[in-house]
Amino acid sequence: MFFVLLERLRQGYNTSKYPKIEPILSPRFSGVPKITGSCDLTCKACIDVCPTEAIAKKEQSIAIDLGKCIFCDQCVPLCTHNNIQFTHEYRLASHQRSTLLVTKEVEKIGFQLNQQIQKLFKRSLQLRLVSAGGCNACEADLNVLGTPVYDLNRFGISFTASPRHADGIIITGPVTLNMKQALMDTYDALPSPKIVIASGTCAISGGLFQKSDEVCNGVDSLLPVDLYIPGCPPHPYTALNGLLQFLGRV
């Protein structure tokens, strides 16, 4: 025990000062895309290469759906006009599916606070995590929020083992048919009012598995979603920022 305490003293205080101080992200991190300039109407290179059909033509330019994008950056080198760039903006979450569409004119993700949710859950939010057929990447990055660096509990947010003790569920994965009933049972077990959060591209749209007969193509085909957290997987700071924005804490 003495050596454990000694090691903790040696390590010092490692918790991030976020949200007071902006986090320093890896140079390889891909955040909100920025679309500049006009496109050649005959060019569809970025649309054809996108594995999740996240890119679509929009008038003289393109639009990128962050609910479908897996941030693979394959579209960037194929754009001969250099119209697509992925920034380091990690604030991707939104309360509404339609606001995840990024265009040349709309670069910032919209977020509207829900007064009732703030009133009820601002100081304490208990969540039940449901992995609905995910690859475990989203689950792993949500688990990271419990480590000393992020220390999710300091904001009054934590994960519970039972849906009966939770205020809401946070769902990862494209919702496979085998997990559909388990998800619905978990939702029914939550006391009202209940919150539904879709975390990751698969949970929002089905991601790489969309159009498969074995998945439900995201959560909002089954349940009303209150918060969308894009990413494949979402960076822990993206998830943390989304939760804090949702509660009106930032």
mmCIF file with all atom_site columns, N, CA, C and O in Angstrom, residues 16 29 48 62-63 142 179 186 208:
data_model
loop_
_atom_site.group_PDB
_atom_site.id
_atom_site.type_symbol
_atom_site.label_atom_id
_atom_site.label_alt_id
_atom_site.label_comp_id
_atom_site.label_asym_id
_atom_site.label_entity_id
_atom_site.label_seq_id
_atom_site.pdbx_PDB_ins_code
_atom_site.Cartn_x
_atom_site.Cartn_y
_atom_site.Cartn_z
_atom_site.occupancy
_atom_site.B_iso_or_equiv
_atom_site.pdbx_formal_charge
_atom_site.auth_seq_id
_atom_site.auth_comp_id
_atom_site.auth_asym_id
_atom_site.auth_atom_id
_atom_site.pdbx_PDB_model_num
ATOM 1  N N  . SER A 1 16  ? -6.947  16.430 -16.898 1.00 0.00 ? 16  SER A N  1
ATOM 2  C CA . SER A 1 16  ? -6.995  17.543 -17.840 1.00 0.00 ? 16  SER A CA 1
ATOM 3  C C  . SER A 1 16  ? -7.742  18.733 -17.243 1.00 0.00 ? 16  SER A C  1
ATOM 4  O O  . SER A 1 16  ? -8.671  18.550 -16.447 1.00 0.00 ? 16  SER A O  1
ATOM 5  N N  . PHE A 1 29  ? -5.420  14.051 -35.811 1.00 0.00 ? 29  PHE A N  1
ATOM 6  C CA . PHE A 1 29  ? -6.857  14.055 -35.547 1.00 0.00 ? 29  PHE A CA 1
ATOM 7  C C  . PHE A 1 29  ? -7.617  14.772 -36.662 1.00 0.00 ? 29  PHE A C  1
ATOM 8  O O  . PHE A 1 29  ? -7.233  15.855 -37.099 1.00 0.00 ? 29  PHE A O  1
ATOM 9  N N  . ASP A 1 48  ? -17.469 9.056  -55.155 1.00 0.00 ? 48  ASP A N  1
ATOM 10 C CA . ASP A 1 48  ? -17.279 7.641  -55.489 1.00 0.00 ? 48  ASP A CA 1
ATOM 11 C C  . ASP A 1 48  ? -16.394 6.911  -54.484 1.00 0.00 ? 48  ASP A C  1
ATOM 12 O O  . ASP A 1 48  ? -16.593 5.727  -54.227 1.00 0.00 ? 48  ASP A O  1
ATOM 13 N N  . ILE A 1 62  ? -20.246 20.644 -52.582 1.00 0.00 ? 62  ILE A N  1
ATOM 14 C CA . ILE A 1 62  ? -20.623 19.358 -51.986 1.00 0.00 ? 62  ILE A CA 1
ATOM 15 C C  . ILE A 1 62  ? -21.093 19.576 -50.552 1.00 0.00 ? 62  ILE A C  1
ATOM 16 O O  . ILE A 1 62  ? -20.896 20.645 -49.976 1.00 0.00 ? 62  ILE A O  1
ATOM 17 N N  . ALA A 1 63  ? -21.700 18.552 -49.988 1.00 0.00 ? 63  ALA A N  1
ATOM 18 C CA . ALA A 1 63  ? -22.081 18.559 -48.576 1.00 0.00 ? 63  ALA A CA 1
ATOM 19 C C  . ALA A 1 63  ? -21.597 17.251 -47.957 1.00 0.00 ? 63  ALA A C  1
ATOM 20 O O  . ALA A 1 63  ? -21.634 16.203 -48.606 1.00 0.00 ? 63  ALA A O  1
ATOM 21 N N  . LEU A 1 142 ? -15.277 5.537  -24.858 1.00 0.00 ? 142 LEU A N  1
ATOM 22 C CA . LEU A 1 142 ? -16.163 6.003  -23.778 1.00 0.00 ? 142 LEU A CA 1
ATOM 23 C C  . LEU A 1 142 ? -15.618 5.565  -22.422 1.00 0.00 ? 142 LEU A C  1
ATOM 24 O O  . LEU A 1 142 ? -15.706 6.312  -21.438 1.00 0.00 ? 142 LEU A O  1
ATOM 25 N N  . MET A 1 179 ? -29.351 -7.493 -31.436 1.00 0.00 ? 179 MET A N  1
ATOM 26 C CA . MET A 1 179 ? -29.329 -6.598 -30.275 1.00 0.00 ? 179 MET A CA 1
ATOM 27 C C  . MET A 1 179 ? -30.559 -5.700 -30.201 1.00 0.00 ? 179 MET A C  1
ATOM 28 O O  . MET A 1 179 ? -30.737 -4.966 -29.232 1.00 0.00 ? 179 MET A O  1
ATOM 29 N N  . THR A 1 186 ? -33.938 -2.500 -22.703 1.00 0.00 ? 186 THR A N  1
ATOM 30 C CA . THR A 1 186 ? -33.179 -1.568 -21.855 1.00 0.00 ? 186 THR A CA 1
ATOM 31 C C  . THR A 1 186 ? -33.849 -0.208 -21.828 1.00 0.00 ? 186 THR A C  1
ATOM 32 O O  . THR A 1 186 ? -33.980 0.416  -20.763 1.00 0.00 ? 186 THR A O  1
ATOM 33 N N  . LEU A 1 208 ? -20.415 1.883  -41.851 1.00 0.00 ? 208 LEU A N  1
ATOM 34 C CA . LEU A 1 208 ? -19.993 0.961  -42.905 1.00 0.00 ? 208 LEU A CA 1
ATOM 35 C C  . LEU A 1 208 ? -20.992 -0.176 -43.106 1.00 0.00 ? 208 LEU A C  1
ATOM 36 O O  . LEU A 1 208 ? -20.934 -0.880 -44.113 1.00 0.00 ? 208 LEU A O  1
#
